RNA sequence: GCCCGGGUGGUGAAAUGGUAGACACGAGGGACUUAAAAUCCCUUGGUCCGUAAGGGCUGUGCGGGUUCGAGUCCCGCCCCGGGCACCA
């Protein structure tokens, strides 16, 4: 009779594996559907209940689509290159491949327990040479490509060479140069190109390749011995480990993602992604329209280039500020100012980016002594250096308009520089006016124009004067691609005379070599430099490896054809499976993975390898499941013991006496309900440090009450094991509860229980609040876990995990099971229910009420899955079971379709019941039931009758009645009449099948 | 500062402009049981009146507005979460 989840789930997991139930192949006769989860990095900690949330949701959709006739690709794999395995390798000497293998096995075991419909025959691992062969191959394609801005497309380098050979390179083409890391490239003719030596040619080509090597400002992290990407640096320290990061110029592999800035931006409009992710990407790309303005130097050749979004404020320029790193600083500073200026530059430069960012309030700068010429007025404008201008961004110089920009205003005010009002109605004595809908008021030809018109006019004038032009600037930077690390894809490049060359395709995969240690060499070379024979035909190989995002930028393609040895995936497979129809993962990847993922897809499209240029049409971000930490308060009482003995004073004047401490000090854990009763003033807690908060392991906490005796057995922290736990009416020491030694129990009744406060925060080992899905599954089963995770709330929302609530979904499954077995002959509990527990199903025709429940459920669940509103579908299942239980329904015609609708959510129990209903094939093959609206039609409706919008009573009328008939019937009702008190209603609103509102 | 989310019982939450709190947890009461577990039934936003049946008022962060009717739409604030930021 009982619902034995363990037997059922083990049986079906084995059966699915044996039958290959979830294996999938291209099948042109069926429509395809591609459901993808962001694959996990297999960490040593294993999965906690938060990880599978998205996987369960996508699994439900995958199963639902299968029932609806789609051929569903639903794969899983591992992002198995990464820092933690390498850190572990450095500490222990254990090869990261080994650790990764162990962790993957553990992940697989945990994932299998949850009953996902993954086609494991398609598993990929980014650290597998058969996979990273193609990551390297794509790298070579990028190395062999340049971006033709005129055509808005990546093209082979060979085409560029032809162009150079016949046309050379002209400054007019210079817009092809993108990114922030190139040096100035001069124009050359075809004849010059043909005369260049190999070295020169290769150096020039680096300016065009989409994967390129150049001197770049990088985030160098000395502690990690590596370079970090911009998005791996948070607040000036490394995201992982929190080590300081400094700006350093060094040779660096980069990806020219900036070439795609406009397309990455435009593409967002075509995607069904959450607005917040799209917005984050828009911000990250950071397109701004404005003008490049050149200020001629007064006493030197050349000019200062400035980018501004507000050329309309040019008449408000009172000075120009250069970043301390700006190369002109040295050039223009006159000798008599040199000492002072260079001293400032040195300090400003040495301040880390972190300090400069943290210190917004402090204004610092110095006058160079040089002047430049205002392009419109011809007046002299002083040139300053200020550290509020960053060298790495834009041109590293700003035209300062203190009347229109707050930072410039701060700088001008601090140094007493003139401030000109640029807009009508601005009060420049208090702050700058940054409004973009103002009218220009500064003297000159822009006066009286609205800002947008003034911008256009200003640019026109700049162009006429040759002093500037329209310019679109992107915040997006080229992506650093090399890491001074071992555990990543080797970059398939070798060096001849210091010039990088592509390794021939036939040499791929370039496998990771064995090294004696996973650390940088003594002279700071990356670990790969330790490898013996790390060269190609005598030429040294590249020693940096690829970053984490390389493999994840294209893995979705490999799943389509994971064992192909000839190509990253066959054209047939790609043409069949196309884009990902539903991609599920965390929103923390908004500007990292999800941008590179789109970038590589666009690139592969440009070069003709794939027919689409966006990887995933729909993206859903699951929320985070937070942990609930159990926080215990611990205090060290002092001094009172010396005079009063081991008594703890309470605010009502009484004292409680736990077992006597041997010294004059006592360290106690205090139950949350006792906390407010202790008189901490009298207890003379020396200082705040004597009251501390410690997280207890939530495995020993139930509804806020700690099982202290169990906890001290399983606890590794000594202070927790040996602690004295003060409760309301006694204390617990060494796991034994005792009454207080004096008669001052606050409450002599009841058990001595220790309570903790709960705190919702990130689930993590260090907070002792991790819930392992394996434990939940052992107790309640995977089907219960799946249902409960969905039942917690909307998928995209973050929510705390509370194991206590799981009983509800477990009870639901037991009731569902009972529907099939109520009145069954074998009512006695038996060890295994699988064969001996016959179902009790009849073939009788269902009643109207039963059909209504069934069809309402099919309708609601079908619609909810499409909307990814899983919590409401689970609620509907509960309603159905409660109602069918009350109707004592055990009819096949009702239960059979219900099993199919439940199958995507709780596949194990559904398979078992499906089999019991007499089917020999898997429930996953059953077609999705259709709901029939005719079963949902009601004969009558109970109208809420409201007066002025407030519901007062209910009246039932046939739905066939017209508005007028309902109104008449309502007004004829004696109760309504008495409420009206003889007054005629002002108005009566009847909304059929909804409400009646009487206005009085 | 800017851009996205969000704010509803003790808790997780539900609600095409139409009966706020579905569903579930927890809590309280009861049934069954020698007992426990399991299961089942009832109550459960707040508050007031009533012995009771029942009824009144109030209530979706705050203040306005639109509407016969607002958790939902509009305007102005407050708070929480996430993202971005010396980009000139």
mmCIF file of N, CA and C in Angstrom, chain A residues 118-160:
data_model
loop_
_atom_site.group_PDB
_atom_site.id
_atom_site.type_symbol
_atom_site.label_atom_id
_atom_site.label_comp_id
_atom_site.label_asym_id
_atom_site.label_seq_id
_atom_site.Cartn_x
_atom_site.Cartn_y
_atom_site.Cartn_z
ATOM 1 N N UNK A 118 18.546 13.538 -19.439
ATOM 2 C CA UNK A 118 19.691 13.889 -20.274
ATOM 3 C C UNK A 118 20.081 12.715 -21.151
ATOM 4 N N UNK A 119 20.517 13.035 -22.358
ATOM 5 C CA UNK A 119 21.112 12.012 -23.205
ATOM 6 C C UNK A 119 22.606 12.007 -22.897
ATOM 7 N N UNK A 120 22.975 11.125 -21.970
ATOM 8 C CA UNK A 120 24.370 11.116 -21.510
ATOM 9 C C UNK A 120 25.355 10.640 -22.568
ATOM 10 N N UNK A 121 24.850 10.030 -23.624
ATOM 11 C CA UNK A 121 25.786 9.602 -24.672
ATOM 12 C C UNK A 121 26.382 10.822 -25.372
ATOM 13 N N UNK A 122 25.791 11.997 -25.117
ATOM 14 C CA UNK A 122 26.291 13.219 -25.743
ATOM 15 C C UNK A 122 27.106 14.090 -24.790
ATOM 16 N N UNK A 123 27.434 13.550 -23.625
ATOM 17 C CA UNK A 123 28.187 14.334 -22.644
ATOM 18 C C UNK A 123 29.455 14.936 -23.247
ATOM 19 N N UNK A 124 29.736 16.201 -22.914
ATOM 20 C CA UNK A 124 31.016 16.792 -23.310
ATOM 21 C C UNK A 124 31.754 17.291 -22.064
ATOM 22 N N UNK A 125 33.078 17.317 -22.177
ATOM 23 C CA UNK A 125 33.909 17.917 -21.121
ATOM 24 C C UNK A 125 34.903 18.828 -21.836
ATOM 25 N N UNK A 126 34.972 20.060 -21.398
ATOM 26 C CA UNK A 126 35.848 20.999 -22.100
ATOM 27 C C UNK A 126 37.318 20.622 -21.966
ATOM 28 N N UNK A 127 37.657 19.820 -20.957
ATOM 29 C CA UNK A 127 39.063 19.472 -20.745
ATOM 30 C C UNK A 127 39.454 18.195 -21.489
ATOM 31 N N UNK A 128 38.516 17.621 -22.214
ATOM 32 C CA UNK A 128 38.792 16.413 -22.972
ATOM 33 C C UNK A 128 39.450 16.810 -24.309
ATOM 34 N N UNK A 129 40.625 16.223 -24.646
ATOM 35 C CA UNK A 129 41.303 16.622 -25.886
ATOM 36 C C UNK A 129 40.398 16.517 -27.119
ATOM 37 N N UNK A 130 39.487 15.549 -27.152
ATOM 38 C CA UNK A 130 38.625 15.432 -28.327
ATOM 39 C C UNK A 130 37.651 16.602 -28.403
ATOM 40 N N UNK A 131 37.425 17.268 -27.269
ATOM 41 C CA UNK A 131 36.614 18.489 -27.282
ATOM 42 C C UNK A 131 37.495 19.702 -27.559
ATOM 43 N N UNK A 132 38.600 19.830 -26.810
ATOM 44 C CA UNK A 132 39.348 21.083 -26.954
ATOM 45 C C UNK A 132 40.140 21.150 -28.250
ATOM 46 N N UNK A 133 40.242 20.003 -28.931
ATOM 47 C CA UNK A 133 40.776 20.051 -30.297
ATOM 48 C C UNK A 133 39.997 21.101 -31.090
ATOM 49 N N UNK A 134 38.683 21.128 -30.904
ATOM 50 C CA UNK A 134 37.844 22.031 -31.700
ATOM 51 C C UNK A 134 37.801 23.431 -31.124
ATOM 52 N N UNK A 135 38.036 23.549 -29.837
ATOM 53 C CA UNK A 135 38.185 24.890 -29.267
ATOM 54 C C UNK A 135 39.438 25.526 -29.879
ATOM 55 N N UNK A 136 40.494 24.705 -29.986
ATOM 56 C CA UNK A 136 41.736 25.192 -30.598
ATOM 57 C C UNK A 136 41.524 25.500 -32.076
ATOM 58 N N UNK A 137 40.757 24.650 -32.710
ATOM 59 C CA UNK A 137 40.476 24.855 -34.136
ATOM 60 C C UNK A 137 39.738 26.188 -34.346
ATOM 61 N N UNK A 138 38.775 26.479 -33.498
ATOM 62 C CA UNK A 138 38.057 27.750 -33.621
ATOM 63 C C UNK A 138 39.010 28.921 -33.361
ATOM 64 N N UNK A 139 39.912 28.734 -32.399
ATOM 65 C CA UNK A 139 40.912 29.764 -32.147
ATOM 66 C C UNK A 139 41.710 30.042 -33.433
ATOM 67 N N UNK A 140 42.101 28.982 -34.124
ATOM 68 C CA UNK A 140 42.873 29.163 -35.357
ATOM 69 C C UNK A 140 42.056 29.895 -36.420
ATOM 70 N N UNK A 141 40.754 29.627 -36.465
ATOM 71 C CA UNK A 141 39.897 30.355 -37.403
ATOM 72 C C UNK A 141 39.876 31.840 -37.056
ATOM 73 N N UNK A 142 39.827 32.136 -35.767
ATOM 74 C CA UNK A 142 39.820 33.538 -35.332
ATOM 75 C C UNK A 142 41.150 34.200 -35.659
ATOM 76 N N UNK A 143 42.224 33.434 -35.468
ATOM 77 C CA UNK A 143 43.557 33.942 -35.771
ATOM 78 C C UNK A 143 43.664 34.230 -37.266
ATOM 79 N N UNK A 144 42.979 33.428 -38.041
ATOM 80 C CA UNK A 144 43.044 33.533 -39.495
ATOM 81 C C UNK A 144 41.941 34.436 -40.057
ATOM 82 N N UNK A 145 41.353 35.300 -39.209
ATOM 83 C CA UNK A 145 40.262 36.147 -39.691
ATOM 84 C C UNK A 145 40.487 37.610 -39.325
ATOM 85 N N UNK A 146 39.898 38.476 -40.107
ATOM 86 C CA UNK A 146 39.877 39.913 -39.798
ATOM 87 C C UNK A 146 38.450 40.399 -39.984
ATOM 88 N N UNK A 147 38.170 41.567 -39.481
ATOM 89 C CA UNK A 147 36.804 42.066 -39.553
ATOM 90 C C UNK A 147 36.698 43.156 -40.596
ATOM 91 N N UNK A 148 35.896 42.896 -41.607
ATOM 92 C CA UNK A 148 35.690 43.877 -42.672
ATOM 93 C C UNK A 148 34.512 44.762 -42.259
ATOM 94 N N UNK A 149 34.822 45.961 -41.792
ATOM 95 C CA UNK A 149 33.759 46.827 -41.278
ATOM 96 C C UNK A 149 32.796 47.271 -42.357
ATOM 97 N N UNK A 150 33.321 47.412 -43.571
ATOM 98 C CA UNK A 150 32.440 47.836 -44.665
ATOM 99 C C UNK A 150 31.360 46.777 -44.883
ATOM 100 N N UNK A 151 31.774 45.509 -44.837
ATOM 101 C CA UNK A 151 30.819 44.427 -45.065
ATOM 102 C C UNK A 151 30.185 43.951 -43.759
ATOM 103 N N UNK A 152 30.645 44.457 -42.620
ATOM 104 C CA UNK A 152 30.165 44.003 -41.304
ATOM 105 C C UNK A 152 30.252 42.486 -41.188
ATOM 106 N N UNK A 153 31.441 41.963 -41.464
ATOM 107 C CA UNK A 153 31.582 40.521 -41.487
ATOM 108 C C UNK A 153 33.041 40.133 -41.288
ATOM 109 N N UNK A 154 33.265 39.028 -40.600
ATOM 110 C CA UNK A 154 34.620 38.491 -40.472
ATOM 111 C C UNK A 154 34.977 37.762 -41.760
ATOM 112 N N UNK A 155 36.233 37.941 -42.208
ATOM 113 C CA UNK A 155 36.666 37.305 -43.454
ATOM 114 C C UNK A 155 38.044 36.700 -43.263
ATOM 115 N N UNK A 156 38.431 35.766 -44.141
ATOM 116 C CA UNK A 156 39.749 35.138 -44.002
ATOM 117 C C UNK A 156 40.870 36.148 -44.231
ATOM 118 N N UNK A 157 41.969 35.932 -43.553
ATOM 119 C CA UNK A 157 43.144 36.802 -43.684
ATOM 120 C C UNK A 157 43.633 36.813 -45.135
ATOM 121 N N UNK A 158 43.438 35.715 -45.833
ATOM 122 C CA UNK A 158 43.919 35.646 -47.218
ATOM 123 C C UNK A 158 43.312 36.774 -48.069
ATOM 124 N N UNK A 159 42.056 37.112 -47.776
ATOM 125 C CA UNK A 159 41.427 38.204 -48.535
ATOM 126 C C UNK A 159 42.081 39.549 -48.220
ATOM 127 N N UNK A 160 42.478 39.675 -46.970
ATOM 128 C CA UNK A 160 43.122 40.920 -46.556
ATOM 129 C C UNK A 160 44.479 41.041 -47.242
#
